[in-house]
Coordinates of C-alpha atoms and ligand atoms in Angstrom, one line a residue:
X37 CA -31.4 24.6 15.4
X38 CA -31.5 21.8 12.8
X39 CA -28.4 20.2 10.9
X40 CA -28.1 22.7 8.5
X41 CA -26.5 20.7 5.8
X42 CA -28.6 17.8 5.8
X43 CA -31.5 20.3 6.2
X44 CA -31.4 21.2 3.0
X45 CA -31.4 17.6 1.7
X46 CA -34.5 17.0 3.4
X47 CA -36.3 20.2 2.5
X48 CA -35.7 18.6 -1.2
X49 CA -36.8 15.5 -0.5
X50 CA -38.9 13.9 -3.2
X51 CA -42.6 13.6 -1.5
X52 CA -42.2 10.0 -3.1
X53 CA -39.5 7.8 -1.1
X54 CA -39.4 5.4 -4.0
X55 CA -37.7 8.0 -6.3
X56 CA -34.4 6.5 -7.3
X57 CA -31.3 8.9 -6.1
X58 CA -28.8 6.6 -7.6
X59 CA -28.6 4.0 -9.6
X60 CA -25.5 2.3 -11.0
X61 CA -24.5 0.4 -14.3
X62 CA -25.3 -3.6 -12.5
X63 CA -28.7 -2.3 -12.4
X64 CA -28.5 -1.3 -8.4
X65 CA -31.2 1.5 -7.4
X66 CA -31.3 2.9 -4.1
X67 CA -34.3 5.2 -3.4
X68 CA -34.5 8.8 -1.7
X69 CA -35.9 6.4 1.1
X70 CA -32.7 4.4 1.2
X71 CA -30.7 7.6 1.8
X72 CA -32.4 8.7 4.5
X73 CA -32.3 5.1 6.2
X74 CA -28.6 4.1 5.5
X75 CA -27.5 7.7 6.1
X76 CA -29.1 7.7 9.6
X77 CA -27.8 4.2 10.2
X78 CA -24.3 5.3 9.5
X79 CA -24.6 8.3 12.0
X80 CA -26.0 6.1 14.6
X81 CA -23.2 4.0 13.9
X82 CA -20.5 6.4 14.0
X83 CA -21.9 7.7 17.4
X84 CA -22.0 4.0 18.3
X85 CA -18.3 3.7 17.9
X86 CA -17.8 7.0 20.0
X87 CA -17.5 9.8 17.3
X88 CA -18.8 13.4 18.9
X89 CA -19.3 16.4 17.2
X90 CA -16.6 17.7 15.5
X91 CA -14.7 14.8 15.0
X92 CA -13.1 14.0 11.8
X93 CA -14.2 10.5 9.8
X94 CA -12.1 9.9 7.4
X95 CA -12.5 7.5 4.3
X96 CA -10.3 6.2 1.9
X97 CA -13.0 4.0 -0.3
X98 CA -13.7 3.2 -3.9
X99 CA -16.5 4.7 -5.3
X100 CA -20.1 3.3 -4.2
X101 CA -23.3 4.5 -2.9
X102 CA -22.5 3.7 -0.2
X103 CA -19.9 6.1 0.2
X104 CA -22.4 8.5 -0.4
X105 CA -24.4 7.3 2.3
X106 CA -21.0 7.5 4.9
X107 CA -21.0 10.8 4.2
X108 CA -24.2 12.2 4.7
X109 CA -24.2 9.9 8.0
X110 CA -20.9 11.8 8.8
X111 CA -22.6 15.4 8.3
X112 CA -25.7 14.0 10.1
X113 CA -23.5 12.7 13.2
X114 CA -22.0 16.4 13.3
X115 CA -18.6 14.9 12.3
X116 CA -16.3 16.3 9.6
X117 CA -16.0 14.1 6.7
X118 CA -12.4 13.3 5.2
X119 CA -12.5 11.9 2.1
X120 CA -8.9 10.9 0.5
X121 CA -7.9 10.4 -2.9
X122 CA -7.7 6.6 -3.6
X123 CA -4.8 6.8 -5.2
X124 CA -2.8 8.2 -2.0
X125 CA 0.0 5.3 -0.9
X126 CA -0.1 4.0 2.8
X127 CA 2.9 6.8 3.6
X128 CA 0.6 9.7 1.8
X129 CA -2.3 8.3 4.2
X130 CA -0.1 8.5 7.6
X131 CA 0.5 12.0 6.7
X132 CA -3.1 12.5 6.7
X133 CA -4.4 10.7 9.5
X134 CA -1.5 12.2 11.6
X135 CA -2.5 15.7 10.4
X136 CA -6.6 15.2 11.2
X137 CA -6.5 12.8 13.6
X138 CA -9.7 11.2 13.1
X139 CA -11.8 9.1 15.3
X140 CA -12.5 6.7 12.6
X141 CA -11.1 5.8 9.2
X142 CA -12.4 3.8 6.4
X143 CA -10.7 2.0 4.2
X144 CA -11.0 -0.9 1.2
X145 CA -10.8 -4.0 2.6
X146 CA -8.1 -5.0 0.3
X147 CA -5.7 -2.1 1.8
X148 CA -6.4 -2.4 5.4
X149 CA -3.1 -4.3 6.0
X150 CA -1.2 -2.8 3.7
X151 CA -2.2 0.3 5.9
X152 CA -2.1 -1.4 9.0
X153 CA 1.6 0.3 10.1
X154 CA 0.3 4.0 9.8
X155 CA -3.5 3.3 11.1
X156 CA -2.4 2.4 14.6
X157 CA -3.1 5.7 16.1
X158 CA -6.7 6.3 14.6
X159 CA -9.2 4.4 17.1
X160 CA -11.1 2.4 14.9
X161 CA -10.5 1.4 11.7
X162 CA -13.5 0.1 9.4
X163 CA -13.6 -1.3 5.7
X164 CA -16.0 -0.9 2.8
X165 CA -15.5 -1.7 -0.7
X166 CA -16.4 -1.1 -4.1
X167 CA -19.6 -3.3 -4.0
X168 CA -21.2 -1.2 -0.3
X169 CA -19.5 -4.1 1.7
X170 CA -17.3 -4.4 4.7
X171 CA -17.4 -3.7 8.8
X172 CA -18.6 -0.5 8.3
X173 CA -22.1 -1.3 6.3
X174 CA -22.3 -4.0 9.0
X175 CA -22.0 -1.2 11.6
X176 CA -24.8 0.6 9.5
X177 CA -27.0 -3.1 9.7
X178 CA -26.9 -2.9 13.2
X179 CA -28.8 0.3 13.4
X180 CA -32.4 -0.4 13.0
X181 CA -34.0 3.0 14.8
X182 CA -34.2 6.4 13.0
X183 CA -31.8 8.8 13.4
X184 CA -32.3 12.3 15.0
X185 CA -29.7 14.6 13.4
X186 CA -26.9 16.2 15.1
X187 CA -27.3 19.9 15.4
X188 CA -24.9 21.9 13.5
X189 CA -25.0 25.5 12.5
X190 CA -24.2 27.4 9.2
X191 CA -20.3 27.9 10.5
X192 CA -19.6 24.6 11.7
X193 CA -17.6 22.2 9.9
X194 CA -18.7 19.6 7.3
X195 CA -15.6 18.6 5.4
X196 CA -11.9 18.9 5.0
X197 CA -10.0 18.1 1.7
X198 CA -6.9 18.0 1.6
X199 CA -5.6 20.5 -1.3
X200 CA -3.6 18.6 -4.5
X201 CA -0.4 19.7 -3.0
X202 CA 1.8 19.9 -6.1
X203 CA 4.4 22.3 -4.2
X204 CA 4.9 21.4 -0.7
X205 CA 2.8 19.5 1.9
X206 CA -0.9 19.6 0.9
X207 CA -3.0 21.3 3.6
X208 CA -6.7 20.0 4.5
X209 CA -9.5 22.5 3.2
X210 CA -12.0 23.4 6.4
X211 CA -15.3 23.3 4.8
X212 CA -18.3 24.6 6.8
X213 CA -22.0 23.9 6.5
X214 CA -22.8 26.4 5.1
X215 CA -19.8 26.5 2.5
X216 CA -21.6 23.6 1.3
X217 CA -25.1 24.4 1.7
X218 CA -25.0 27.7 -0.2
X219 CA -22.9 26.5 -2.9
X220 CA -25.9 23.7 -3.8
X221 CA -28.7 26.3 -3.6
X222 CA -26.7 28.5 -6.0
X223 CA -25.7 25.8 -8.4
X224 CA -29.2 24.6 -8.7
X225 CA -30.9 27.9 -9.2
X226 CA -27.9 28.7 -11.6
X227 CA -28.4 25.5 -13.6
X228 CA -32.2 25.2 -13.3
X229 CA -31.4 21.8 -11.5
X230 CA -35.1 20.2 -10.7
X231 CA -35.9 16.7 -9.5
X232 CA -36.7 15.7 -13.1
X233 CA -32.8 15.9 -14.0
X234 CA -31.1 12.7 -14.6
X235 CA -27.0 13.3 -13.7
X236 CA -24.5 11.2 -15.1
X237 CA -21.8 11.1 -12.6
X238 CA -18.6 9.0 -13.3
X239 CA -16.4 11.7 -11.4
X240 CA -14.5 10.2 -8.4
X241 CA -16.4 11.3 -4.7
X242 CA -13.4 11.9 -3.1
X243 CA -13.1 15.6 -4.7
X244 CA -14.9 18.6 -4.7
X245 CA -16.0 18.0 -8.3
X246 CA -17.6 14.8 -7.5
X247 CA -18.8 15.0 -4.0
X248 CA -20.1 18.1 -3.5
X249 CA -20.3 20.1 -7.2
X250 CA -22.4 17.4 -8.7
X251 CA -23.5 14.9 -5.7
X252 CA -25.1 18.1 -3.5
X253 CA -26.3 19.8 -6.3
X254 CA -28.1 16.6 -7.2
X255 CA -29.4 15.9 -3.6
X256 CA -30.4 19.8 -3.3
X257 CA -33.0 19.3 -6.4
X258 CA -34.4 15.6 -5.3
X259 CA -32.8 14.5 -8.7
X260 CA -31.5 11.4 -9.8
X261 CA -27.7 10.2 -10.4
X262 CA -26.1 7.4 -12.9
X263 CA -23.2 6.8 -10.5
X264 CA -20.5 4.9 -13.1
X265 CA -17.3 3.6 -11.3
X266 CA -14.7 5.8 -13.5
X267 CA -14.4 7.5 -16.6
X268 CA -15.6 5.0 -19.4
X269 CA -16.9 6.9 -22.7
X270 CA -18.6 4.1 -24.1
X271 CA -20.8 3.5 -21.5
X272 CA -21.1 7.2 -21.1
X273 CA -22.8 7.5 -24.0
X274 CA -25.2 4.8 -24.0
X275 CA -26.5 6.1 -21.1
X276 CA -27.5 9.8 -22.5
X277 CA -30.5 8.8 -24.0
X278 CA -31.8 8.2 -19.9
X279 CA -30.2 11.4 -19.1
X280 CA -30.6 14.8 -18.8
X281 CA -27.2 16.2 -17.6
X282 CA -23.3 15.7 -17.2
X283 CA -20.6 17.3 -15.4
X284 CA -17.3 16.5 -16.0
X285 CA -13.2 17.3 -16.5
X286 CA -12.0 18.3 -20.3
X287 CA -10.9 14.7 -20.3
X288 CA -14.9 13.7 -20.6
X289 CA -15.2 15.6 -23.4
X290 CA -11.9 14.8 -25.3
X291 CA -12.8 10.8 -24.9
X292 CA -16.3 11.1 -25.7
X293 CA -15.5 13.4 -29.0
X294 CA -13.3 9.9 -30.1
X295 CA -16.7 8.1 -30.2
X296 CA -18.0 7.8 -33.7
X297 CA -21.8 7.5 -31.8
X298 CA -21.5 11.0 -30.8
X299 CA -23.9 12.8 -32.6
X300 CA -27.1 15.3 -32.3
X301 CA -29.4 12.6 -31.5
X302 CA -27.5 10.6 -29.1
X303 CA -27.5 13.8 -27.1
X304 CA -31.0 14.7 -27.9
X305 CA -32.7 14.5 -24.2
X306 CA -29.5 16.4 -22.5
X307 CA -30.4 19.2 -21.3
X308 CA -26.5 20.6 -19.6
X309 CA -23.2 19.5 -20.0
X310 CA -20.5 21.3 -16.9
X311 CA -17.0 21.1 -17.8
X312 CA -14.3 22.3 -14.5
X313 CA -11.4 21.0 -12.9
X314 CA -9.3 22.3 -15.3
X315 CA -8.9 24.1 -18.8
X316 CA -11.3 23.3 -21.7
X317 CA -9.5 23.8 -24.6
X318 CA -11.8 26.1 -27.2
X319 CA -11.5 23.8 -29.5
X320 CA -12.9 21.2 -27.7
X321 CA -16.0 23.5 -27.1
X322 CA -16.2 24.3 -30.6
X323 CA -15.8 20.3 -31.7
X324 CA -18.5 19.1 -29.2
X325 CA -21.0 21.9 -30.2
X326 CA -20.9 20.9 -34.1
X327 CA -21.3 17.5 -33.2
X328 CA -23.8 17.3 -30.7
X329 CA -25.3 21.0 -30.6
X330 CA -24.5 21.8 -26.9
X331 CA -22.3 24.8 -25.7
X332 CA -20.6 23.3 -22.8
X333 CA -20.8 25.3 -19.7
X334 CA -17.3 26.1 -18.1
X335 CA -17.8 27.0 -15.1
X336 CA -14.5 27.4 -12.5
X337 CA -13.7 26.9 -8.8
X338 CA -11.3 25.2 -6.1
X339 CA -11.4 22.6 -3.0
X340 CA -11.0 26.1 -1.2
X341 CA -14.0 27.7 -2.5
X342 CA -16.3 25.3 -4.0
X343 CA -17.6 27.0 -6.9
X344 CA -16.7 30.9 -7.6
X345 CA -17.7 31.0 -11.4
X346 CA -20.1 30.1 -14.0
X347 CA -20.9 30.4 -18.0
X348 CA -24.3 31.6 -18.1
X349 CA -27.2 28.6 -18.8
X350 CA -29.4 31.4 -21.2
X351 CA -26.9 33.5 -22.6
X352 CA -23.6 33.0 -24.3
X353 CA -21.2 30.7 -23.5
X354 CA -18.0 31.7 -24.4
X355 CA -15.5 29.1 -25.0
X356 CA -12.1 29.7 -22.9
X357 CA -13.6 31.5 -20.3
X358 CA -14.9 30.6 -17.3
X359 CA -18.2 32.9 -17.3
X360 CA -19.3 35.7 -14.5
X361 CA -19.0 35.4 -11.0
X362 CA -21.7 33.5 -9.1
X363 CA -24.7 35.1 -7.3
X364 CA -23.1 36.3 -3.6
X365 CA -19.9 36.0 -4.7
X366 CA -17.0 38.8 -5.3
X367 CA -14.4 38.6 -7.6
X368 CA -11.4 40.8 -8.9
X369 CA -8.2 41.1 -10.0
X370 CA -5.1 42.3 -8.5
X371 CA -1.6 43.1 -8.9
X372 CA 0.1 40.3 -7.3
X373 CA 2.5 42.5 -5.6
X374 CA 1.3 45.8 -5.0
X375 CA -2.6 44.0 -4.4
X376 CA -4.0 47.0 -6.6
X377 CA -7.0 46.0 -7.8
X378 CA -6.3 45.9 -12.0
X379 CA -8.3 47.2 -14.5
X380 CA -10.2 45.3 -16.9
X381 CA -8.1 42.8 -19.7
X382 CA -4.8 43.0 -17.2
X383 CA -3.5 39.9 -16.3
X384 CA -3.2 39.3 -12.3
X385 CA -4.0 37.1 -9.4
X386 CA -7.5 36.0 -9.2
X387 CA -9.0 37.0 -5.3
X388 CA -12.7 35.7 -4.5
X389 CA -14.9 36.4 -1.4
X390 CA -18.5 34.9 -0.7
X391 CA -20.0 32.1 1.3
X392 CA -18.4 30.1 -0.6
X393 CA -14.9 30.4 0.6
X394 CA -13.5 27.9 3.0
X395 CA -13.1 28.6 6.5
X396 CA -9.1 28.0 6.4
X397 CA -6.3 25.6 6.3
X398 CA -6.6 22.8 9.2
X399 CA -4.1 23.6 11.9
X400 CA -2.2 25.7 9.6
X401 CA -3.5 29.3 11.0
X402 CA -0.3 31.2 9.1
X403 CA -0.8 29.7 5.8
X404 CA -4.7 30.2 6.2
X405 CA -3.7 33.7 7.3
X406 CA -1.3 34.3 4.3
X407 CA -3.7 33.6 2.0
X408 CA -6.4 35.9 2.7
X409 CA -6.6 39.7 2.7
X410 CA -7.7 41.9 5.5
X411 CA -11.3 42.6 3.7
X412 CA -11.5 39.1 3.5
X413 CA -10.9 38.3 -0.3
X414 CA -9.1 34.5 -0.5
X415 CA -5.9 34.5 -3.2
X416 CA -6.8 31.3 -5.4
X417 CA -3.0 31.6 -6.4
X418 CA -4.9 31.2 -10.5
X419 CA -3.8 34.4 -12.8
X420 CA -6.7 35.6 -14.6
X421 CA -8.2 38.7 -15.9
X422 CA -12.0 40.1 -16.7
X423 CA -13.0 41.2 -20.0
X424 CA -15.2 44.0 -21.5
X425 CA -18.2 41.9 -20.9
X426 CA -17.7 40.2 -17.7
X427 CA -16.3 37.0 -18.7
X428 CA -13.1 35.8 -16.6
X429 CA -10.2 33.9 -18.2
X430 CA -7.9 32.1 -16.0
X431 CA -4.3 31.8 -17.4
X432 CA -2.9 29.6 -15.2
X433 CA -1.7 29.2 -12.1
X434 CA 0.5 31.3 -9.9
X435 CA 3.2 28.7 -9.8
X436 CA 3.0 28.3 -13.3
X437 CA 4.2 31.9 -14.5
X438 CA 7.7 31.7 -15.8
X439 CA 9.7 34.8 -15.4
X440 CA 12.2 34.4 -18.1
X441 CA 15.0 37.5 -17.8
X442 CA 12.8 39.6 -15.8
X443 CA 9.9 39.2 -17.8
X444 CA 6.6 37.3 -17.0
X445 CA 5.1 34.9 -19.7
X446 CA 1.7 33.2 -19.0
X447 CA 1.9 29.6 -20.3
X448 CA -1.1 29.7 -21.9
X449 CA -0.9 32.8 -23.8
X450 CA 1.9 30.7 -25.9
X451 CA -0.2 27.1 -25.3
X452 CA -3.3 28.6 -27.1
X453 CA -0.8 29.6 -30.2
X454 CA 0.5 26.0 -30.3
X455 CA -2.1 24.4 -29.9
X456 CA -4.2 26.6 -32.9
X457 CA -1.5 24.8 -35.4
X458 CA -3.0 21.8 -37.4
X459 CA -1.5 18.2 -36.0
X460 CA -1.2 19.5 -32.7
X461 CA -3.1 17.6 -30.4
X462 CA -2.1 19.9 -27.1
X463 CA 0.6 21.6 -25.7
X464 CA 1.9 22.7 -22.1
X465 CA 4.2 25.7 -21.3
X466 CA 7.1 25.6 -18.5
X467 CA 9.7 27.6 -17.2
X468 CA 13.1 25.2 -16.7
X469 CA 16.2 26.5 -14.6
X470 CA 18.3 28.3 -17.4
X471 CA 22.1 30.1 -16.6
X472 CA 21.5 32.9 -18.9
X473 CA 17.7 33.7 -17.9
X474 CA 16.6 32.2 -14.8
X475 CA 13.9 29.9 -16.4
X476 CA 13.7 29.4 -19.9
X477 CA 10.6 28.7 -21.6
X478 CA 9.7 25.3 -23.1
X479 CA 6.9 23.4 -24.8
X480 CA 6.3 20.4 -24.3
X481 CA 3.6 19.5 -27.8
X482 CA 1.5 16.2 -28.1
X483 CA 1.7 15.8 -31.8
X484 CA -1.2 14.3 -34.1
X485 CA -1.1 13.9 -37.4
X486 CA 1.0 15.7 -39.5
X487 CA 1.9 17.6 -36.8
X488 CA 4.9 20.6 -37.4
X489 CA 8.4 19.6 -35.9
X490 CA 9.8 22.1 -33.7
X491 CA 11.7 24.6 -36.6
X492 CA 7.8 24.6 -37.9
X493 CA 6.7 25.2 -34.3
X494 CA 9.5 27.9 -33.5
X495 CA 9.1 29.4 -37.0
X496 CA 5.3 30.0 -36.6
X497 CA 5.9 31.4 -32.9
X498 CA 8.2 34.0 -33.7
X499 CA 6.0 36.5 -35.6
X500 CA 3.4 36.4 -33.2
X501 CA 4.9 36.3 -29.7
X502 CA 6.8 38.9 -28.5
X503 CA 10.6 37.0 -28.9
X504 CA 11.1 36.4 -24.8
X505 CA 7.7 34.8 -25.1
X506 CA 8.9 32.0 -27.3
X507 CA 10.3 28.5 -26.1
X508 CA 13.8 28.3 -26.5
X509 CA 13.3 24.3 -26.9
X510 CA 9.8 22.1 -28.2
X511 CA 9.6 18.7 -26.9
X512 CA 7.6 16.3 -27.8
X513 CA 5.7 13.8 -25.9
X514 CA 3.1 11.1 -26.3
X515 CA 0.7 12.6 -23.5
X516 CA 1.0 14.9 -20.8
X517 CA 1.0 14.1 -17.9
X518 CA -2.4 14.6 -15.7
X519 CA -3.9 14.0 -11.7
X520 CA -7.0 11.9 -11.2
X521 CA -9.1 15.4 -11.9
X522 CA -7.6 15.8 -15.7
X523 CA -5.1 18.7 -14.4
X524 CA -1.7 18.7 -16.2
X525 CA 0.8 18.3 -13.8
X526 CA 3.4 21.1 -15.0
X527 CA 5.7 20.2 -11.9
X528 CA 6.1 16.4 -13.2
X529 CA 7.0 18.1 -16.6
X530 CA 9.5 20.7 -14.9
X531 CA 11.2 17.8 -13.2
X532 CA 11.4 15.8 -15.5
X533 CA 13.4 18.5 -17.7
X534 CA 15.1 19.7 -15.1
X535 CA 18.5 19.8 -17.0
X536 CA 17.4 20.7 -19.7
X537 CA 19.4 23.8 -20.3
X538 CA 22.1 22.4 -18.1
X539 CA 20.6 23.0 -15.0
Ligands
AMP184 P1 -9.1 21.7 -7.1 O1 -8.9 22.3 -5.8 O2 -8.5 20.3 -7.2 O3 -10.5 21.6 -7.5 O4 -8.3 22.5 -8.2 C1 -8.7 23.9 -8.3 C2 -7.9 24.5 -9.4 O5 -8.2 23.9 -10.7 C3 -8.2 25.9 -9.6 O6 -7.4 26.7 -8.7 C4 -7.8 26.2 -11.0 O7 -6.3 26.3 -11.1 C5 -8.2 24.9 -11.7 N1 -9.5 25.0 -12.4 C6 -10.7 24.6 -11.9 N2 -11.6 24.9 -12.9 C7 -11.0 25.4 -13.9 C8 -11.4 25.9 -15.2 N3 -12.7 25.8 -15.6 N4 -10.4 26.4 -16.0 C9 -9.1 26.4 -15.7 N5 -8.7 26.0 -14.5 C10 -9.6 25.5 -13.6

């Protein structure tokens, strides 16, 4: 038995060691042969400091190679790598570590005493920041001898993520080897990812997106990454002329459309640009294709099952939908109460099965239990339907649907009219407590300019949605409000309406 995650990085290995697997914006390059040192130095180090098989390492880190580096040395020590969102605070992180109980955590530097009070249980505690240093690249130094990888089969785990968690406590994601493993091989064959591509990657690596959608896919083709710190269009774009590929949030997209240097020839030499993590608007598909030529590829999946579906890279890609399921994985459509399985076009809750889907919920055996059926299929709690020719459209999610005096209204059945109006930059649709019909439906519009006020808004509604379907009110707002990943947080928006309609 090998290691059967990092197998598949070294089947792909580039026969050169010199090739560069990441470089970063200082002008930092470190080679395919770097990887394979520093990973193997960071397993030896982790099994210096005690970690066995199975044991969780978990990292709360700004973005670096090596990051990168931790993690494949966690996968290669057998452990289970637990990458949290940097944004979490020091009480958000004692839930965590008091929920995996790792053998080692990782943390910036900077933070380490601001996290001193909840890391007291977690046996040793290590640093690394933003530029690769701290006690846990010394740990790495100190390993000079290669390192034989741990052996781990398809169904052990790799990873746990912990879930966004917008309702309720978020639950940490068992991810197996194989989760992992078959998702790259998929994603590359499905993109025509070679070792010749040249991935931009200024995604954050402590979620799926970043870590495994683009970072595995990259390291299952012996490609190379740009690896920018964050999000910064300018930057963005003067690297595409080295580049051959980009996967990103909407938010990517929206930014780099407010560059005038966004033309045809600056994206000349791309090849593929993914949008995911949440909606692209149509528009925005439409926008980028005038002005550069490229249909961006929506493609759509979750922490729990890495991804489930894909636009098609040789035949159309049809803004607002998220393309066919994958190759090896199932998808359909059911009634969320009676769990019929819907015809095509119907509206219902979106269930997947494949080798893709996680192995459950971390210590949470009911909830992982409650969420999948007998035969198998996970609930992604995201409404959705199939059309004609394949295509799936999610609606929203689950949590989203307002019921509004016994009737359902998907949010973005009434989004996509609003946000069709000219001067309307975006919209979002929520349901907020209402007397008279349990939730009333609202919009909350970002205007642009010479955008309609909310009689123009109302008025423009009313002879296209059925009437329960239109917002009793139309906020306005200067932005909505959005996670790290570019998702709207509805629940921030239903909060902070809350009493609206008088409670
Ligand atoms: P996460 O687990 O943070 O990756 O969030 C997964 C959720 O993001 C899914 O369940 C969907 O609700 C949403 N999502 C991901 N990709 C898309 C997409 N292309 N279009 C709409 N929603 C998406």
């Amino acid at each position: 038995m090998t290691n059967h995650l990092f197998a598949l990085v070294r089947e792909n290995l580039p026969a050169d060691p010199d090739k560069t697997f990441i470089e970063t914006p200082e002008g930092r390059r470190y080679s395919y042969g770097d990887l394979l040192l520093r990973s193997g130095a960071y397993a030896a180090a982790l099994v210096a400091l005690g970690v066995k098989p199975g044991d969780r390492v978990a990292a709360q880190v700004e973005k670096s190679a090596e990051v990168v580096f931790l993690y494949l040395g966690a996968v290669r020590a057998g452990a289970v790598f637990l990458p949290l969102n940097t944004a979490y605070t020091p009480a958000e992180i004692g839930y965590f570590l008091g929920d995996a109980e790792p053998a080692v955590f990782v943390c910036d530097p900077a933070r380490q005493e601001a996290l001193a009070a909840v890391t007291q249980a977690v046996p040793r505690v290590l640093t690394l920041d933003s530029a690769g240093r701290g006690s846990a690249s010394e740990a790495a130094d100190r390993e000079t001898e290669a390192f034989t990888d741990v052996e781990r089969g398809p169904e052990d785990l790799a990873a746990i993520l912990y879930t966004s968690g917008t309702t309720g406590r978020s639950k940490g994601a068992m991810l197996s080897h194989d989760n992992l493993a078959s998702n790259a091989r998929t994603l590359v064959e499905y993109w025509r990812f070679t070792a010749d591509d040249v991935l931009i990657h200024a995604l954050p690596v402590f979620h799926t997106h970043g870590l495994f959608v683009a970072t595995n896919t990259v390291l299952a083709s012996g490609g190379t990454m740009l690896f920018l710190p964050r999000l910064d269009s300018k930057l963005i774009l003067s690297l595409m002329g080295r580049a051959t590929a980009m996967m990103g949030v909407p938010t990517f997209y929206t930014r780099l459309l407010k560059e005038p240097g966004l033309d045809r020839a600056a994206a000349a030499g791309m090849r593929l640009f993914v949008s995911g993590s949440a909606p692209l608007l149509a528009e925005t598909h439409r926008e980028w294709q005038a002005r550069t030529g490229h249909a961006i590829l929506e493609r759509y999946g979750m922490t729990e099952t890495n991804m489930s579906t894909s636009n098609p890279y040789a035949g159309d890609r049809v803004a607002g939908t998220v393309g066919m399921p994958l190759p090896g994985v199932a998808l359909r459509v059911v009634d969320p109460e009676s769990g019929k399985a819907l015809p095509q076009d119907e509206v219902g809750m979106i269930e997947v099965r494949g080798p893709n889907v996680f192995k459950g919920y971390w210590r949470m055996p009911e909830k992982t239990a409650a969420e999948f059926k007998a035969d198998g299929f996970f609930i992604t709690g995201d409404l959705g339907k199939v059309d004609s020719r394949g295509y799936v459209h999610i609606v929203g999610r689950g949590k989203d649907l307002i019921i509004t005096g016994g009737f359902n209204v998907y949010p973005k059945e009434v989004e996509t009219e609003i946000d069709a109006l000219p001067g309307v930059v975006e919209s979002a649709v929520i349901g907020l407590p209402h007397a008279d019909f349990g939730e009333g439906v609202t919009a909350v519009v970002v205007p642009g300019e010479g955008a309609p006020d909310e009689a123009a808004i109302l008025a423009h509604l009313e002879g296209r949605l059925a009437k329960f379907k239109c917002p009793k009110r139309v906020l306005f707002a200067p932005e909505l409000p959005r996670n790290a990943m570019g998702k709207v947080q509805k629940n921030v928006l239903r909060e902070t309406h809350a009493g609206l309609y008088g409670g």
